[in-house]
Short mmCIF file of C-alpha atoms in Angstrom, two decimals:
data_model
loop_
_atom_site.label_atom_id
_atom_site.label_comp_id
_atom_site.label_asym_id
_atom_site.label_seq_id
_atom_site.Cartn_x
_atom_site.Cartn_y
_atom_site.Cartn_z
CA UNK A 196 -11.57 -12.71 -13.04
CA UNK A 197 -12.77 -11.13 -9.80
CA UNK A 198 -10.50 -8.58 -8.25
CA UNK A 199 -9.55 -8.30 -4.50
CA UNK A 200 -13.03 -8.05 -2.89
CA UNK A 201 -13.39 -6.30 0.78
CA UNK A 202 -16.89 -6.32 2.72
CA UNK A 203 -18.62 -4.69 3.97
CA UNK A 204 -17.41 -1.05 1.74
CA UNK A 205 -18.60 0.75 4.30
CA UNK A 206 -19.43 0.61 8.41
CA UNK A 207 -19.85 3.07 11.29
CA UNK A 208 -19.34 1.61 14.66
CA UNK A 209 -19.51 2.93 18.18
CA UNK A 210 -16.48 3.19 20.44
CA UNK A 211 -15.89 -0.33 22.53
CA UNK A 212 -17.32 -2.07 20.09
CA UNK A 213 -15.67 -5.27 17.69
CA UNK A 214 -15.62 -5.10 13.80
CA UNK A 215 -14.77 -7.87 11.47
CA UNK A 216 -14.06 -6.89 7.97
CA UNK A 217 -13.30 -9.72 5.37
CA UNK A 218 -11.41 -9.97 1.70
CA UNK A 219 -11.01 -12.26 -0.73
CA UNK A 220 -7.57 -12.25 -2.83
CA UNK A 221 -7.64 -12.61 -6.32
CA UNK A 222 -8.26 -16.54 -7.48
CA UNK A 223 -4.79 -18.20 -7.05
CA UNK A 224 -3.27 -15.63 -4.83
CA UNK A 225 -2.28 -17.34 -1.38
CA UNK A 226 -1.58 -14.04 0.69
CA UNK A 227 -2.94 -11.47 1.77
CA UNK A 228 -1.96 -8.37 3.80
CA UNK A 229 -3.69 -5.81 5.81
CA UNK A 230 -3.32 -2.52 5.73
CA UNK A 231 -4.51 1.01 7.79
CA UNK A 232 -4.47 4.51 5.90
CA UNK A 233 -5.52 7.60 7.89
CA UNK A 234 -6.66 10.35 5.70
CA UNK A 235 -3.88 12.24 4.20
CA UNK A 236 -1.26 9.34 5.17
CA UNK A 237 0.08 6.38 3.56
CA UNK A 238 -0.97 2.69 4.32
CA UNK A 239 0.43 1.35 7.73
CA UNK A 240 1.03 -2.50 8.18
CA UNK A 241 -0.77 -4.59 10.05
CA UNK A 242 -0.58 -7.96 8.71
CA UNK A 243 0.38 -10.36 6.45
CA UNK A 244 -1.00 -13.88 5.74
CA UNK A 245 0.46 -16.81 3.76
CA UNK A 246 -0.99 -20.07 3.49
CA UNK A 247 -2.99 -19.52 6.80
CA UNK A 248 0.52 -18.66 8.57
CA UNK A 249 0.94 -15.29 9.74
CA UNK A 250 4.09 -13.93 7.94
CA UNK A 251 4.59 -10.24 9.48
CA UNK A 252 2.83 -8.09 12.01
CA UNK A 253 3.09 -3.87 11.88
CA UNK A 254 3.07 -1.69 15.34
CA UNK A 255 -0.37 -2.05 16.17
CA UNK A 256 -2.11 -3.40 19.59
CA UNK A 257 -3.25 -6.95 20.29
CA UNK A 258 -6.75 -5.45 19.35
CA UNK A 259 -6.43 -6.37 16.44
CA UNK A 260 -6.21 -9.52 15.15
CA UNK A 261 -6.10 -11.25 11.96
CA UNK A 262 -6.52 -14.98 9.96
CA UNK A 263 -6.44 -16.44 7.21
CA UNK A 264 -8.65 -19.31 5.34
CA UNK A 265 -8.40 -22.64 3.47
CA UNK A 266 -9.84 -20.71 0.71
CA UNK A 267 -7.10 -18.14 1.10
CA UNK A 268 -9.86 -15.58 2.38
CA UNK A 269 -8.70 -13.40 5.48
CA UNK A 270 -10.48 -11.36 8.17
CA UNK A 271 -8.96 -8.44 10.35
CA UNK A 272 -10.79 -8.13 13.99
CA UNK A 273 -10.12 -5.06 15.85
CA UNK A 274 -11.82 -5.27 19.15
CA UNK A 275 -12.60 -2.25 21.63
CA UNK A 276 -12.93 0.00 19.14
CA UNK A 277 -11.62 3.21 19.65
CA UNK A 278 -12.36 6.65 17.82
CA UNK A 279 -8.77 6.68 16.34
CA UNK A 280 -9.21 3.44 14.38
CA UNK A 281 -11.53 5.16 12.03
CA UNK A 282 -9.57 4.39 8.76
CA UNK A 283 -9.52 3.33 5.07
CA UNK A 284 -8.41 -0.71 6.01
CA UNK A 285 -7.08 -2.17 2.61
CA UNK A 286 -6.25 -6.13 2.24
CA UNK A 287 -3.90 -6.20 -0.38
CA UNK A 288 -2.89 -9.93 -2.50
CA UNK A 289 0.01 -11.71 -3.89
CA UNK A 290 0.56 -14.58 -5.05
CA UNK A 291 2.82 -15.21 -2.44
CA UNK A 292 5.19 -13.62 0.75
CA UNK A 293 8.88 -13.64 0.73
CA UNK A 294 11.25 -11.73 -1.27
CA UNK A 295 10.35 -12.29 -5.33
CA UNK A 296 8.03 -9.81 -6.63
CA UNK A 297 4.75 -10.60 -7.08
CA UNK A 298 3.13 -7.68 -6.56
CA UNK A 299 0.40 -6.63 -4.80
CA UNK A 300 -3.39 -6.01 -6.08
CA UNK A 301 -5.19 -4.05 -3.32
CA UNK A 302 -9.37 -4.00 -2.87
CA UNK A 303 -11.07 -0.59 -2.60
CA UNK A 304 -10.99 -1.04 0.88
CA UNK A 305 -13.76 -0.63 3.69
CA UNK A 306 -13.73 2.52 4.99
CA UNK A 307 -14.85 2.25 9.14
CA UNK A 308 -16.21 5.02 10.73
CA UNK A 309 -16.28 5.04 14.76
CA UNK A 310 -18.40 7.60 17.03
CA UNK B 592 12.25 0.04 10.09
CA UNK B 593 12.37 2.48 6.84
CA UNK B 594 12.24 5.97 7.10
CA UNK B 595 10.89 7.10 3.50
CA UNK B 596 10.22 10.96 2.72
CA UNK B 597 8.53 12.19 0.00
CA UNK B 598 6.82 16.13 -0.49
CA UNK B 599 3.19 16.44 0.56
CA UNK B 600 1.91 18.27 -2.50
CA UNK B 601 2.38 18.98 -6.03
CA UNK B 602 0.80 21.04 -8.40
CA UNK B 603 1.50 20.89 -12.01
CA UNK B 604 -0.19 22.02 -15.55
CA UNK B 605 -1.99 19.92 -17.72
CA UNK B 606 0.88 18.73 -20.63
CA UNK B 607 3.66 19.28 -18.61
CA UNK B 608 6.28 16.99 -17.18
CA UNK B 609 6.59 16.47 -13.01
CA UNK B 610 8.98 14.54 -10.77
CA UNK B 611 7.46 13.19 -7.65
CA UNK B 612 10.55 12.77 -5.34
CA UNK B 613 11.28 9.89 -2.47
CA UNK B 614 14.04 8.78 -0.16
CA UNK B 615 14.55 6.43 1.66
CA UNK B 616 16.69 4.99 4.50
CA UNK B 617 16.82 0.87 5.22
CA UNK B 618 19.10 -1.75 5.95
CA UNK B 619 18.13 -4.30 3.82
CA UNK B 620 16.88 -2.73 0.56
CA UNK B 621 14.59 -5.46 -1.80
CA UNK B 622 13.23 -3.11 -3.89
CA UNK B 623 11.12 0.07 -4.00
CA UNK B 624 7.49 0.27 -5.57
CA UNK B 625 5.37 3.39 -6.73
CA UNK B 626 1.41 3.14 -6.42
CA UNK B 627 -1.35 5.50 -7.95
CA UNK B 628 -4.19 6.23 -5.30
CA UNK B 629 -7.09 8.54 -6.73
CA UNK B 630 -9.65 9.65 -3.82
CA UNK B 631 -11.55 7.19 -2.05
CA UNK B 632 -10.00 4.76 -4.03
CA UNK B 633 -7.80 1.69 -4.00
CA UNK B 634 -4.04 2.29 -4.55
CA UNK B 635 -2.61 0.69 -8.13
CA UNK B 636 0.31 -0.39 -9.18
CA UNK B 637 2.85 1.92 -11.07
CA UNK B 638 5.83 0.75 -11.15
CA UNK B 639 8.62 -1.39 -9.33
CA UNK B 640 12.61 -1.15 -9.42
CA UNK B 641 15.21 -2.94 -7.78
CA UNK B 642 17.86 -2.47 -9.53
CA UNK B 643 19.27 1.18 -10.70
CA UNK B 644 18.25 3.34 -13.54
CA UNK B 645 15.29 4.05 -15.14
CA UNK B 646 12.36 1.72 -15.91
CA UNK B 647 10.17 3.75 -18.72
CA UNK B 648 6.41 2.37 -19.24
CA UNK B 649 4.53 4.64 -20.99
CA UNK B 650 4.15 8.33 -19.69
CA UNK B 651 5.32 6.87 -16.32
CA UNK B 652 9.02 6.36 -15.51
CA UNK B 653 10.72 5.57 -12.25
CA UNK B 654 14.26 5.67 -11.73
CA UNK B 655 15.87 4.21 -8.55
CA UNK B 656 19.49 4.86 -6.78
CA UNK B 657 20.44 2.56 -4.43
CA UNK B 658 23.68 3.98 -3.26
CA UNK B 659 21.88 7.19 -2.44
CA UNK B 660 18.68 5.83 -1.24
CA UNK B 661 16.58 8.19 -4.03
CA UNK B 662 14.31 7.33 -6.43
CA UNK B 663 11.70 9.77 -8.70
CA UNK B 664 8.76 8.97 -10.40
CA UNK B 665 7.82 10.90 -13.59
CA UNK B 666 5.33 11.33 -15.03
CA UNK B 667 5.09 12.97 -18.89
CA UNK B 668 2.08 14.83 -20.80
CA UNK B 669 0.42 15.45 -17.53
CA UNK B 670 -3.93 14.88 -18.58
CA UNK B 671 -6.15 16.25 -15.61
CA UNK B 672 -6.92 11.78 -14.77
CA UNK B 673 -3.27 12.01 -12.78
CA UNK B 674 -4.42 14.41 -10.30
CA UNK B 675 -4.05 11.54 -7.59
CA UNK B 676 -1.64 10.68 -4.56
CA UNK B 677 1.02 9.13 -5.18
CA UNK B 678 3.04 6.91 -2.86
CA UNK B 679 6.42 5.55 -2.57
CA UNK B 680 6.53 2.00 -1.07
CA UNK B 681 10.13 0.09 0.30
CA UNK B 682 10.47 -3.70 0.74
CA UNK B 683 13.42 -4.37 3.89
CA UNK B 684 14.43 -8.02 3.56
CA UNK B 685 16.06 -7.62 7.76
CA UNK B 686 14.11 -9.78 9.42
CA UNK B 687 12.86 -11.99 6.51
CA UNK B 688 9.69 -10.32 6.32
CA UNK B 689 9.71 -8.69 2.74
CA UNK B 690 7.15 -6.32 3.30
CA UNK B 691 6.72 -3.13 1.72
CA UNK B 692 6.34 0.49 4.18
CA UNK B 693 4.49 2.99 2.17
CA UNK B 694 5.78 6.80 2.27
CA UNK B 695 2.69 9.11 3.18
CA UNK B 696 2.32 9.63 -0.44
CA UNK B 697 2.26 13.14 -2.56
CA UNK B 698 -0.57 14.84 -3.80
CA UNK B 699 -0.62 15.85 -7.12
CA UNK B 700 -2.54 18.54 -8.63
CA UNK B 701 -2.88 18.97 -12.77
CA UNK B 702 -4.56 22.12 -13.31
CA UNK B 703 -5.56 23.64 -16.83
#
């Protein structure tokens, strides 16, 4: 069984530009969440996904955007890129939201770079 | 919100035991998790507790207070492999949202 896959691993974009980066949970899983880690911090929430409803949204601007699938796949958009959103992103799955533990597997993450 | 504290850096020797410290403060407490990150790397799951005490799995134990907002991972017969970051992660069921804030994690260093 396939893990949590992210693409692209990595991407270096210029400032004011948009980046899409995409996951795919593990098979079965129905959410997925987004996350932001800064070197040397933890991961920040951004969002979180379950069956194509947005669940939760962290402190970040209306830059960034988020959505989720049929196929339970998700994509985070982050638009006007600016040189503090160059960050390990992590999408993280579950088999579903809401309070029971399920866990969450996270992908290795795509790391974005912007100059 | 959560406001979850944990010490920036560790160091440790190689067959020794360490206690990675984290507190917490939240109003609606649904459980704390502990994830291993290695560099560059994806963070994986440790461990999860709820309720108090200690939940032993392996060399890894976590133990979790709930009445003093504390919990402490430890890990036994340190091997060089646990040099990592480790982070301390609190689910808050206010709001209905159920999802976890990550601490900014400890480094840990096993040296020779």
């Amino acid at each position: 069984d396939a893990g949590v896959t992210q693409s692209p691993t990595h991407l270096i974009k210029t400032r004011g530009q948009h980046v899409t980066l995409r996951c795919s949970p593990i098979s079965g899983h129905k959410s997925v969440s987004w996350y932001q880690q800064v070197l040397g911090q933890g991961p920040q929430f951004i969002f979180q996904y379950y069956e194509k409803e947005e669940r939760g949204r962290g402190n970040f601007p209306d830059r960034f955007s988020a959505r989720q699938f049929p196929n339970y796949s998700s994509e985070l958009n982050v638009n006007a890129l600016l040189l503090g959103d160059s960050a390990l992103y992590l999408c993280a799955s579950s088999l579903a939201g809401g309070e029971i533990n399920y866990g969450y597997t996270f992908g290795s993450g795509t790391r974005l770079t912007v100059v | 919100g959560q406001n979850i504290d944990q010490p920036t850096e560790m160091t440790a020797t190689e067959g020794a035991i360490v206690q990675i410290n984290c507190t917490y403060q939240t109003s609606g407490f649904n459980g704390l998790f502990w994830y291993q990150q290695h560099a560059g790397e994806a963070p994986t799951f440790l461990s999860y507790n709820v309720l108090d005490g200690l939940e032993e799995k392996g060399r890894f134990s976590s133990f979790l207070s709930r009445s003093k907002g504390y919990s402490y991972l430890l890990l036994k017969e340190l091997q060089m492999k646990d040099s990592a970051s480790y982070l301390c992660a609190v689910r808050d069921k206010s709001g209905g949202s159920y999802i976890p804030t990550f601490g900014r994690g400890t480094s840990l260093i096993v040296h020779p």
